[in-house]
Coordinates of C-alpha atoms in Angstrom, one line a residue:
M240 CA -6.9 4.3 -14.5
A241 CA -6.0 1.8 -17.3
T242 CA -4.2 1.2 -20.5
V243 CA -5.5 3.3 -23.4
I244 CA -7.2 1.1 -26.0
P245 CA -6.1 2.3 -29.5
T246 CA -9.0 3.9 -31.3
E247 CA -7.6 3.0 -34.7
I248 CA -9.2 -0.4 -35.1
S249 CA -7.7 -2.7 -37.6
E250 CA -9.7 -3.7 -40.6
K251 CA -9.3 -7.2 -39.4
L252 CA -11.8 -6.5 -36.7
T253 CA -14.7 -6.3 -39.2
L254 CA -15.7 -9.0 -41.6
V255 CA -16.9 -7.6 -44.9
D256 CA -18.1 -9.9 -47.6
D257 CA -15.8 -9.9 -50.6
A258 CA -18.1 -9.8 -53.7
E259 CA -15.6 -11.7 -55.8
H260 CA -14.0 -14.2 -53.4
G261 CA -16.2 -14.2 -50.3
P262 CA -14.8 -14.3 -46.8
S263 CA -11.7 -16.5 -46.5
E264 CA -11.1 -18.9 -43.6
E265 CA -8.1 -16.8 -42.6
R266 CA -10.1 -13.6 -42.4
I267 CA -12.9 -15.4 -40.5
A268 CA -10.4 -16.6 -37.9
D269 CA -9.2 -13.0 -37.4
V270 CA -12.6 -11.6 -36.7
V271 CA -13.1 -10.6 -33.1
P272 CA -16.3 -12.1 -31.6
P273 CA -18.9 -9.6 -30.4
L274 CA -18.1 -7.7 -27.2
G275 CA -20.2 -6.4 -24.4
R276 CA -21.2 -2.7 -24.3
L277 CA -18.6 -0.6 -22.6
Q278 CA -19.5 0.3 -19.1
T279 CA -19.5 4.0 -18.8
H280 CA -22.0 4.5 -16.0
K281 CA -20.6 3.6 -12.6
R282 CA -23.0 2.0 -10.1
L283 CA -22.8 1.4 -6.3
W284 CA -21.5 -2.1 -5.5
F285 CA -24.8 -3.2 -4.0
Q286 CA -26.9 -2.0 -7.0
K287 CA -28.0 -4.2 -9.9
S288 CA -27.2 -2.6 -13.2
R289 CA -30.1 -1.5 -15.3
E290 CA -27.9 -1.0 -18.4
H291 CA -27.9 -4.6 -19.5
N292 CA -29.7 -7.9 -19.5
L293 CA -28.1 -10.7 -17.5
N294 CA -27.9 -12.7 -20.7
D295 CA -26.0 -9.9 -22.5
I296 CA -22.3 -10.3 -23.2
A297 CA -20.2 -8.9 -20.3
T298 CA -16.8 -9.1 -21.9
Q299 CA -15.4 -5.6 -22.0
P300 CA -13.3 -4.1 -24.9
S301 CA -9.5 -4.3 -24.3
V302 CA -6.2 -4.1 -26.1
Y303 CA -6.6 -7.9 -26.9
D304 CA -9.3 -7.0 -29.4
N305 CA -6.9 -5.2 -31.8
P306 CA -4.8 -7.7 -33.7
D307 CA -2.2 -5.0 -34.5
V308 CA -1.3 -4.6 -30.8
A309 CA -2.6 -7.6 -29.0
H310 CA 0.6 -9.6 -29.2
Q311 CA 2.4 -6.8 -27.3
Y312 CA 0.3 -7.5 -24.2
K313 CA 0.4 -11.3 -24.3
P314 CA 1.2 -12.9 -20.9
R315 CA 4.6 -14.5 -20.4
E316 CA 5.0 -18.2 -21.2
D317 CA 5.3 -19.3 -17.6
W318 CA 2.3 -17.4 -16.3
E319 CA 0.4 -19.8 -14.1
N320 CA -3.0 -19.0 -15.8
L321 CA -1.8 -19.1 -19.4
H322 CA -3.8 -22.3 -20.2
R323 CA -7.0 -20.3 -19.5
F324 CA -6.0 -17.2 -21.3
D325 CA -8.2 -16.8 -24.4
P326 CA -8.7 -13.3 -25.9
R327 CA -11.7 -14.7 -27.9
A328 CA -13.5 -15.9 -24.8
R329 CA -16.9 -14.3 -24.2
W330 CA -19.3 -14.6 -21.2
T331 CA -22.6 -13.1 -20.0
W332 CA -23.3 -10.8 -17.1
R333 CA -25.1 -13.7 -15.4
E334 CA -22.0 -15.8 -15.5
E335 CA -19.7 -13.0 -14.4
N336 CA -21.9 -12.1 -11.4
K337 CA -22.0 -15.7 -10.3
V338 CA -18.2 -16.0 -10.6
I339 CA -17.6 -12.8 -8.6
K340 CA -20.0 -14.0 -5.9
R341 CA -18.1 -17.2 -5.6
I342 CA -14.8 -15.4 -5.4
D343 CA -16.2 -13.2 -2.6
W344 CA -17.2 -16.2 -0.6
R345 CA -14.2 -18.4 -1.3
I346 CA -11.4 -15.8 -1.3
M347 CA -12.5 -12.5 0.1
V348 CA -14.1 -13.8 3.2
W349 CA -11.2 -15.9 4.4
T350 CA -8.7 -13.1 3.6
S351 CA -10.7 -10.9 5.9
V352 CA -10.7 -13.6 8.6
M353 CA -6.9 -13.8 8.4
F354 CA -6.7 -10.0 8.8
T355 CA -9.0 -10.4 11.8
A356 CA -6.6 -12.9 13.3
M357 CA -3.6 -10.6 12.8
E358 CA -5.4 -7.6 14.3
L359 CA -6.5 -9.7 17.3
D360 CA -2.9 -10.3 18.2
R361 CA -1.8 -6.8 17.3
A362 CA -4.4 -4.8 19.2
N363 CA -5.1 -6.8 22.4
L364 CA -2.4 -4.7 24.1
A365 CA -5.1 -1.9 24.3
Q366 CA -7.4 -4.3 26.2
S367 CA -4.6 -5.3 28.6
L368 CA -4.2 -1.7 29.7
T369 CA -7.6 -1.7 31.2
D370 CA -6.6 -4.6 33.5
N371 CA -3.7 -2.7 35.2
F372 CA -1.1 -4.0 32.7
L373 CA 1.2 -1.1 33.2
E374 CA 1.0 -1.3 37.0
D375 CA 1.6 -5.1 37.0
M376 CA 4.6 -4.7 34.7
H377 CA 5.9 -1.6 36.7
M378 CA 5.9 0.5 33.6
T379 CA 4.8 4.1 32.7
T380 CA 2.9 5.5 29.8
D381 CA 6.3 6.5 28.3
D382 CA 7.3 2.9 28.4
Y383 CA 4.0 2.1 26.6
N384 CA 4.9 4.7 24.0
L385 CA 8.3 3.1 23.6
G386 CA 6.6 -0.3 23.1
N387 CA 4.5 1.2 20.3
T388 CA 7.5 2.8 18.7
V389 CA 9.5 -0.4 18.8
Y390 CA 6.5 -2.2 17.4
A391 CA 6.2 0.2 14.5
L392 CA 10.0 0.2 13.8
C393 CA 10.1 -3.6 13.6
F394 CA 6.8 -3.8 11.6
L395 CA 8.4 -1.4 9.2
A396 CA 11.6 -3.5 9.1
G397 CA 9.6 -6.7 8.4
E398 CA 7.7 -5.3 5.4
F399 CA 10.1 -5.9 2.6
P400 CA 11.5 -9.3 3.7
A401 CA 8.0 -10.6 4.1
Q402 CA 6.7 -9.2 0.9
L403 CA 9.7 -10.6 -1.1
L404 CA 9.3 -14.0 0.6
A405 CA 5.6 -14.0 -0.3
K406 CA 6.3 -13.1 -3.9
W407 CA 9.0 -15.9 -4.1
L408 CA 7.2 -18.7 -2.2
G409 CA 3.7 -17.6 -3.0
P410 CA 1.2 -15.9 -0.7
D411 CA -0.7 -19.2 -0.2
R412 CA 2.4 -20.6 1.5
W413 CA 3.9 -17.7 3.3
I414 CA 0.8 -16.0 4.8
P415 CA -0.4 -19.1 6.7
S416 CA 3.2 -19.7 8.0
Q417 CA 3.4 -16.0 9.0
I418 CA 0.1 -16.3 11.0
V419 CA 1.3 -19.4 12.9
L420 CA 4.7 -17.8 13.7
F421 CA 3.3 -14.6 15.2
S422 CA 0.5 -16.4 17.0
V423 CA 3.3 -18.3 19.0
V424 CA 4.9 -14.9 20.0
S425 CA 1.5 -13.5 20.9
A426 CA 0.6 -16.4 23.1
S427 CA 4.0 -16.3 24.8
Q428 CA 3.2 -12.8 26.2
F429 CA 1.4 -14.8 28.9
A430 CA 4.9 -15.1 30.5
L431 CA 5.9 -11.4 30.4
D432 CA 7.8 -10.4 33.5
G433 CA 8.9 -6.8 32.9
R434 CA 9.8 -3.9 30.6
S435 CA 12.6 -5.9 28.7
S436 CA 10.4 -8.9 27.9
F437 CA 7.6 -6.6 26.9
L438 CA 9.8 -4.8 24.4
V439 CA 11.3 -8.0 23.0
C440 CA 7.8 -9.5 22.4
R441 CA 6.5 -6.3 20.7
A442 CA 9.6 -6.4 18.4
L443 CA 9.2 -10.0 17.5
L444 CA 5.5 -9.8 17.0
A445 CA 5.8 -6.7 14.8
F446 CA 8.6 -8.2 12.6
L447 CA 6.6 -11.3 12.0
Q448 CA 3.5 -9.4 11.2
G449 CA 5.3 -7.0 8.8
G450 CA 4.3 -7.4 5.2
F451 CA 1.0 -9.2 6.0
I452 CA -1.3 -6.4 4.6
P453 CA 0.5 -5.8 1.3
E454 CA 0.8 -9.6 0.8
C455 CA -3.0 -9.9 1.1
V456 CA -3.6 -6.9 -1.2
L457 CA -1.3 -8.5 -3.9
Y458 CA -3.1 -11.8 -3.4
L459 CA -6.6 -10.2 -3.9
S460 CA -5.4 -8.5 -7.0
Y461 CA -5.0 -11.9 -8.7
F462 CA -8.8 -12.3 -8.5
Y463 CA -10.3 -8.8 -8.9
K464 CA -10.4 -6.0 -11.4
H465 CA -9.1 -2.6 -10.2
H466 CA -12.5 -1.0 -9.8
E467 CA -13.7 -4.0 -7.8
L468 CA -10.7 -4.0 -5.5
T469 CA -11.3 -0.7 -3.7
I470 CA -14.6 -1.8 -2.1
R471 CA -13.2 -5.3 -1.4
L472 CA -10.3 -3.6 0.5
G473 CA -12.9 -1.8 2.4
F474 CA -14.4 -5.2 3.5
F475 CA -10.8 -6.4 4.1
W476 CA -10.1 -3.5 6.6
T477 CA -13.6 -4.3 8.1
G478 CA -12.0 -7.5 9.3
M479 CA -9.5 -5.4 11.3
F480 CA -12.3 -3.5 13.1
I481 CA -14.4 -6.6 13.6
A482 CA -11.3 -8.0 15.4
D483 CA -11.2 -4.9 17.6
I484 CA -14.9 -5.4 18.4
V485 CA -14.5 -9.1 19.1
A486 CA -11.4 -8.3 21.2
A487 CA -13.4 -5.9 23.3
V488 CA -16.1 -8.4 23.9
M489 CA -13.7 -11.3 24.6
A490 CA -11.7 -9.0 26.9
F491 CA -14.9 -8.4 28.9
G492 CA -14.9 -12.2 29.7
L493 CA -11.3 -13.1 29.7
L494 CA -10.2 -10.2 32.0
H495 CA -12.6 -11.7 34.5
M496 CA -10.1 -14.6 34.8
R497 CA -7.8 -12.4 36.9
G498 CA -6.9 -14.6 39.9
V499 CA -7.2 -17.9 38.0
E500 CA -4.0 -19.8 38.8
D501 CA -3.0 -16.5 40.6
R502 CA -2.5 -14.9 37.2
S503 CA -3.6 -11.5 35.9
G504 CA -6.5 -11.4 33.5
W505 CA -4.4 -9.9 30.7
R506 CA -2.1 -12.9 30.7
W507 CA -5.0 -15.2 29.9
L508 CA -6.1 -12.7 27.3
F509 CA -2.8 -12.9 25.4
L510 CA -2.6 -16.7 25.7
I511 CA -6.1 -17.6 24.6
E512 CA -6.3 -15.1 21.7
G513 CA -2.8 -16.3 20.5
L514 CA -4.1 -19.9 20.4
I515 CA -7.2 -18.8 18.4
T516 CA -4.9 -17.0 15.9
G517 CA -2.7 -20.1 15.6
A518 CA -5.7 -22.2 14.7
I519 CA -6.7 -19.7 12.0
G520 CA -3.2 -19.9 10.6
L521 CA -3.3 -23.7 10.3
L522 CA -6.7 -23.5 8.6
S523 CA -5.3 -21.0 6.1
F524 CA -3.0 -23.6 4.6
V525 CA -6.2 -25.3 3.4
M526 CA -8.2 -22.2 2.6
M527 CA -5.7 -20.3 0.4
P528 CA -5.3 -21.5 -3.2
P529 CA -2.3 -20.2 -5.1
G530 CA -4.4 -18.5 -7.8
P531 CA -7.6 -18.6 -9.8
T532 CA -6.7 -21.8 -11.8
E533 CA -4.9 -23.6 -8.9
T534 CA -7.7 -24.4 -6.4
A535 CA -7.6 -28.2 -6.8
S536 CA -6.0 -30.1 -4.0
W537 CA -6.6 -32.9 -1.5
S538 CA -8.3 -30.4 0.9
R539 CA -10.2 -28.4 -1.7
G540 CA -11.3 -31.3 -3.9
K541 CA -9.9 -33.0 -6.9
H542 CA -11.6 -30.5 -9.3
G543 CA -11.1 -27.5 -7.1
W544 CA -13.6 -24.7 -6.4
F545 CA -14.2 -23.5 -9.9
T546 CA -15.1 -25.2 -13.2
A547 CA -13.0 -24.8 -16.3
R548 CA -15.5 -22.3 -17.7
E549 CA -15.4 -20.2 -14.4
E550 CA -11.6 -20.2 -14.5
T551 CA -11.6 -18.9 -18.0
I552 CA -13.9 -16.1 -17.0
M553 CA -11.9 -15.2 -13.9
V554 CA -8.6 -15.1 -15.8
N555 CA -9.7 -13.2 -18.9
R556 CA -11.9 -10.6 -17.1
V557 CA -8.9 -9.7 -14.9
I558 CA -6.2 -9.6 -17.5
R559 CA -8.4 -7.7 -20.0
D560 CA -8.8 -5.1 -17.3
D561 CA -5.0 -5.0 -16.6
P562 CA -2.7 -6.8 -19.0
S563 CA 0.3 -6.2 -16.6
K564 CA -1.0 -9.0 -14.4
G565 CA 0.4 -11.5 -16.9
T566 CA 3.9 -10.2 -16.7
M567 CA 5.1 -12.2 -13.7
H568 CA 4.5 -15.7 -12.3
N569 CA 2.9 -15.8 -8.9
R570 CA 6.0 -17.6 -7.4
Q571 CA 8.5 -15.5 -9.3
P572 CA 11.0 -13.7 -7.0
I573 CA 11.6 -9.9 -7.4
T574 CA 15.2 -9.5 -8.4
P575 CA 17.4 -6.6 -6.9
K576 CA 17.1 -4.9 -10.3
L577 CA 13.3 -5.0 -10.4
L578 CA 13.2 -4.0 -6.7
W579 CA 15.3 -0.9 -7.4
K580 CA 13.1 0.0 -10.4
S581 CA 10.1 -0.2 -8.1
L582 CA 11.7 1.8 -5.3
T583 CA 12.6 4.6 -7.7
D584 CA 9.2 4.8 -9.3
I585 CA 8.5 8.5 -8.6
D586 CA 4.9 8.2 -9.8
L587 CA 4.0 6.4 -6.6
W588 CA 5.9 8.6 -4.2
P589 CA 3.1 11.1 -3.7
L590 CA 1.0 8.3 -2.2
Y591 CA 3.8 7.2 0.1
F592 CA 4.1 10.8 1.5
I593 CA 0.3 10.7 2.1
G594 CA 0.7 7.3 3.8
L595 CA 3.2 8.8 6.2
T596 CA 1.0 11.4 7.8
F597 CA -2.7 10.9 6.8
N598 CA -3.7 8.7 9.8
I599 CA -1.8 10.6 12.5
P600 CA -4.7 12.9 13.5
T601 CA -6.7 9.8 14.8
F602 CA -3.9 7.4 15.7
S603 CA -2.6 9.2 18.7
P604 CA -6.0 9.6 20.3
Q605 CA -6.9 6.0 19.4
Q606 CA -3.7 4.6 21.1
Y607 CA -4.7 6.5 24.3
L608 CA -8.4 5.7 24.2
S609 CA -8.3 3.0 27.0
L610 CA -6.1 5.1 29.2
S611 CA -8.2 8.2 28.6
L612 CA -11.5 6.4 29.5
R613 CA -10.0 5.0 32.6
G614 CA -8.8 8.5 33.5
L615 CA -12.4 9.8 33.0
G616 CA -13.6 7.3 35.7
F617 CA -14.9 4.4 33.7
D618 CA -13.9 1.0 35.1
T619 CA -12.1 -1.9 33.3
F620 CA -15.2 -3.5 31.8
Q621 CA -17.0 -0.3 30.9
T622 CA -13.8 0.9 29.1
N623 CA -13.7 -2.2 26.9
L624 CA -17.4 -2.1 26.0
L625 CA -17.3 1.7 25.3
S626 CA -14.7 1.0 22.5
I627 CA -17.2 -0.8 20.5
P628 CA -19.6 2.0 19.2
Y629 CA -16.8 3.9 17.5
L630 CA -15.6 0.8 15.7
V631 CA -19.1 0.1 14.3
L632 CA -19.4 3.7 13.1
K633 CA -15.9 3.5 11.6
I634 CA -16.8 0.4 9.6
I635 CA -19.9 2.1 8.2
N636 CA -17.9 5.3 7.3
M637 CA -15.0 3.4 5.7
L638 CA -17.3 1.3 3.5
A639 CA -19.2 4.5 2.5
L640 CA -16.0 6.3 1.6
A641 CA -14.7 3.4 -0.5
T642 CA -18.0 3.2 -2.3
L643 CA -18.0 6.9 -2.9
A644 CA -14.5 6.9 -4.2
E645 CA -15.2 4.1 -6.7
Y646 CA -18.5 5.7 -7.8
T647 CA -17.0 9.1 -8.4
G648 CA -13.5 8.1 -9.4
Q649 CA -12.2 11.1 -7.4
L650 CA -9.7 9.2 -5.2
A651 CA -7.8 12.2 -3.8
A652 CA -10.9 14.2 -3.0
C653 CA -12.6 11.3 -1.3
A654 CA -9.6 10.2 0.7
S655 CA -9.2 13.7 2.0
I656 CA -12.7 13.6 3.6
F657 CA -11.0 11.8 6.5
Q658 CA -9.1 15.0 7.4
F659 CA -12.2 17.3 7.2
W660 CA -14.1 14.9 9.5
C661 CA -11.3 15.0 12.2
L662 CA -10.9 18.8 12.3
P663 CA -13.8 19.9 14.5
F664 CA -13.2 17.2 17.0
L665 CA -9.5 17.9 17.3
I666 CA -10.3 21.6 17.8
Y667 CA -12.8 20.6 20.6
L668 CA -10.1 18.6 22.4
R669 CA -7.6 21.4 22.0
V670 CA -9.8 24.2 23.5
V671 CA -12.0 22.4 26.0
D672 CA -10.9 21.3 29.5
T673 CA -12.1 17.7 29.3
T674 CA -11.4 17.1 32.9
K675 CA -14.3 19.5 33.8
A676 CA -16.7 18.4 31.0
S677 CA -19.1 15.5 31.2
K678 CA -17.2 12.2 30.9
W679 CA -19.9 11.0 28.5
L680 CA -19.6 14.1 26.3
T681 CA -15.8 13.6 26.2
W682 CA -16.2 9.9 25.4
G683 CA -18.6 10.9 22.6
M684 CA -16.2 13.5 21.1
I685 CA -13.2 11.1 21.2
S686 CA -15.3 8.3 19.7
L687 CA -16.5 10.5 16.8
L688 CA -12.9 11.6 16.2
I689 CA -11.5 8.1 15.8
A690 CA -14.5 6.9 13.9
A691 CA -13.4 9.0 10.9
P692 CA -13.8 7.3 7.5
L693 CA -10.5 5.6 7.0
G694 CA -8.8 6.1 3.6
H695 CA -6.7 2.9 3.6
P696 CA -8.9 1.0 1.1
V697 CA -8.9 3.9 -1.3
Q698 CA -5.2 4.7 -1.1
V699 CA -4.0 1.1 -1.2
G700 CA -6.3 0.5 -4.2
W701 CA -4.9 3.7 -5.7
I702 CA -1.4 2.4 -5.5
S703 CA -2.5 -0.9 -7.1
R704 CA -4.1 1.0 -10.0
N705 CA -1.1 3.3 -10.6
S706 CA 1.5 0.5 -10.4
N707 CA 0.7 -1.2 -13.8
T708 CA 3.2 -4.0 -13.0
V709 CA 3.1 -6.9 -10.6
R710 CA 6.5 -6.1 -9.1
S711 CA 5.6 -2.4 -8.5
R712 CA 2.2 -3.5 -7.1
A713 CA 4.0 -5.8 -4.6
V714 CA 6.8 -3.4 -3.7
G715 CA 4.5 -0.3 -3.7
A716 CA 2.0 -1.8 -1.3
A717 CA 4.9 -2.7 1.1
L718 CA 6.6 0.7 0.8
Y719 CA 3.3 2.4 1.5
N720 CA 2.8 0.4 4.6
M721 CA 6.4 1.2 5.7
F722 CA 5.6 4.9 5.4
L723 CA 2.4 4.2 7.4
Q724 CA 4.4 2.6 10.2
A725 CA 6.8 5.5 10.2
G726 CA 3.7 7.6 10.8
V727 CA 2.8 5.3 13.7
I728 CA 6.2 6.0 15.2
I729 CA 5.4 9.8 15.0
S730 CA 1.9 9.2 16.4
S731 CA 3.3 7.2 19.4
N732 CA 5.4 10.2 20.5
I733 CA 2.9 13.1 20.2
Y734 CA 1.0 12.5 23.5
R735 CA 3.6 12.7 26.3
S736 CA 3.3 12.3 30.0
D737 CA 4.3 16.0 30.6
D738 CA 1.4 17.1 28.5
A739 CA -1.2 15.0 30.3
P740 CA -4.1 14.9 30.9
L741 CA -5.4 17.5 28.4
Y742 CA -2.6 17.0 25.8
R743 CA -3.0 20.5 24.5
R744 CA 0.4 20.5 22.9
G745 CA -0.2 17.2 21.3
N746 CA -3.6 18.2 19.9
S747 CA -2.1 21.4 18.4
I748 CA 0.5 19.2 16.6
L749 CA -2.3 17.0 15.3
I750 CA -4.2 20.0 13.9
G751 CA -1.0 21.1 12.1
I752 CA -0.4 17.7 10.6
L753 CA -4.0 17.6 9.5
A754 CA -3.5 20.9 7.6
L755 CA -0.3 19.4 6.0
N756 CA -2.3 16.3 4.9
L757 CA -4.8 18.5 3.0
V758 CA -1.9 20.1 1.1
L759 CA -0.5 16.7 0.2
Y760 CA -3.8 15.5 -1.3
V761 CA -4.0 18.6 -3.4
L762 CA -0.4 18.2 -4.6
A763 CA -1.0 14.5 -5.4
K764 CA -4.1 15.3 -7.5
A765 CA -2.3 18.1 -9.3
Y766 CA 0.7 15.9 -10.0
Y767 CA -1.3 13.0 -11.5
V768 CA -3.4 15.3 -13.6
W769 CA -0.3 17.0 -15.0
R770 CA 1.4 13.7 -15.7
N771 CA -1.6 12.4 -17.7
R772 CA -1.8 15.6 -19.7
V773 CA 1.9 15.4 -20.7
R774 CA 1.4 11.7 -21.7
E775 CA -1.8 12.4 -23.6
R776 CA -0.1 15.2 -25.7
K777 CA 2.8 12.9 -26.6
W778 CA 0.5 9.9 -27.4
D779 CA -1.9 11.9 -29.5
A780 CA 1.0 13.5 -31.4
L781 CA 1.9 10.0 -32.7
T782 CA 0.5 8.7 -35.9
S783 CA -1.2 5.2 -36.0
E784 CA 2.0 3.7 -37.4
E785 CA 4.2 5.4 -34.8
K786 CA 2.0 4.1 -32.0
L787 CA 2.4 0.6 -33.3
V788 CA 6.2 1.1 -33.5
Y789 CA 6.2 2.5 -29.9
L790 CA 4.3 -0.5 -28.6
A791 CA 6.6 -2.9 -30.3
D792 CA 10.0 -1.2 -29.6
H793 CA 9.6 1.1 -26.6
Q794 CA 11.7 0.9 -23.5
D795 CA 9.0 2.4 -21.2
A796 CA 7.5 -0.2 -18.9
G797 CA 4.7 -0.3 -16.4
N798 CA 3.2 3.0 -15.4
K799 CA 5.8 4.9 -17.6
R800 CA 4.1 3.8 -20.8
L801 CA 2.6 6.6 -22.9
D802 CA -0.6 4.6 -23.3
F803 CA -1.2 4.3 -19.5
R804 CA -3.1 6.9 -17.4
L805 CA -2.6 7.4 -13.7
A806 CA -5.7 7.5 -11.4
S807 CA -6.3 10.6 -9.3

């Protein structure tokens, strides 16, 4: 949700003519310029609002409009955007829409391209399986499971170091470096010669990719409001699925290179896709500015991508939405004390527990998709092409879910739709003998299962909203992803060789975990509603003077403040 705007407006906000003395210059200076009408009706991201004219003022009311409390929320002196911070700045909807569109094209698109590059190197192992990778490497499916487990463990281990480095060096420096580093490891898989080298490469690749996603989420939060971020994260994860589609199409061609230089097709797959990722990493040094007011450079032009007016709009619209974004510099390291405060933030832990298990019902079947399709009798190239339809449907479902969550504001309820979608398909796989059913029907049921509307954009945006500090937002996104990777470890060990080919035991476990997930969503919703009611009672019990004293002298910070409400 957001910081509560005090309803007791200071008399300084209204200029009333004094019959005897008239309005003084001091009183005129204190008057707040006209604000835009508060947006109460939510609209879908692709709809044009009918509530206002494009020339109307778009600036929304915030804590900065109350002189009695505004100074409590002033950004720190070394904040990189301070020179554009102006509580009295006003702009129209036409100007704001133009700025958002430019941010989308300049920042959002390239961030999605970088995620596409990471996913290309992370997921091409699935395509290699269709080209007899396990047979060439003299490995079994249990070795494949071990590789996925090692990957998840090392990805988990790399989360905090990478996120802390990004916060210290700046995402614009670390993320491109990170892409170049893991592209080298990915390309080196061309030379794999057995189980040991396979496990070493999976470990290195995962450790270098760890932290990438929360770093990008933190970076995007510099440019977008909370309610804008959820759907953008939907497009961000679309980059991942586009990579999977591109990888399937590329694999169709690259795996035909089997025999070139007496090498397997999967070796050329790893090498060429690693080189593509490396090129994107080098371009990212040029395409990633440090922040909204720091786009000028030799590569982006002397005056940068945005005018001074546009920078003012970008900075003030974001900080008016969330004043906590001015509490840290974008290259300020997170100290051990701040790290501990973020780790012990109990108000984010319900979301971490959800992150641990929510994706397990589809992750195990997804990991085994290529092997399952080969087992059903599809050849190498059919298998790769048949992985495309579910990805297209998954993109549509994910964006629809993110839009629904933002439109309704019911984050827990919308995120849980993923579980309800999965249930009938898991029951089918549990009770039907798929070895005797039509292979096309089995492919369709598995595809529909793993095309479930992914709740990542909703849940990562949920963490960002409920953090209310930059350090909690940085650490929280990383910790959520660590729990997610722990879930991957669980997923990688549910389908076992002694349960093949029907995996009845594994599917029974998945149904049980799905039921647990529904309970977790209900508990998370109940917890946040309860926390908000407790805070509201305490806040409403304070007088106007006591509220001002609390804001001036309180020890509560971030999402512990009585004037902050948690989203649910």
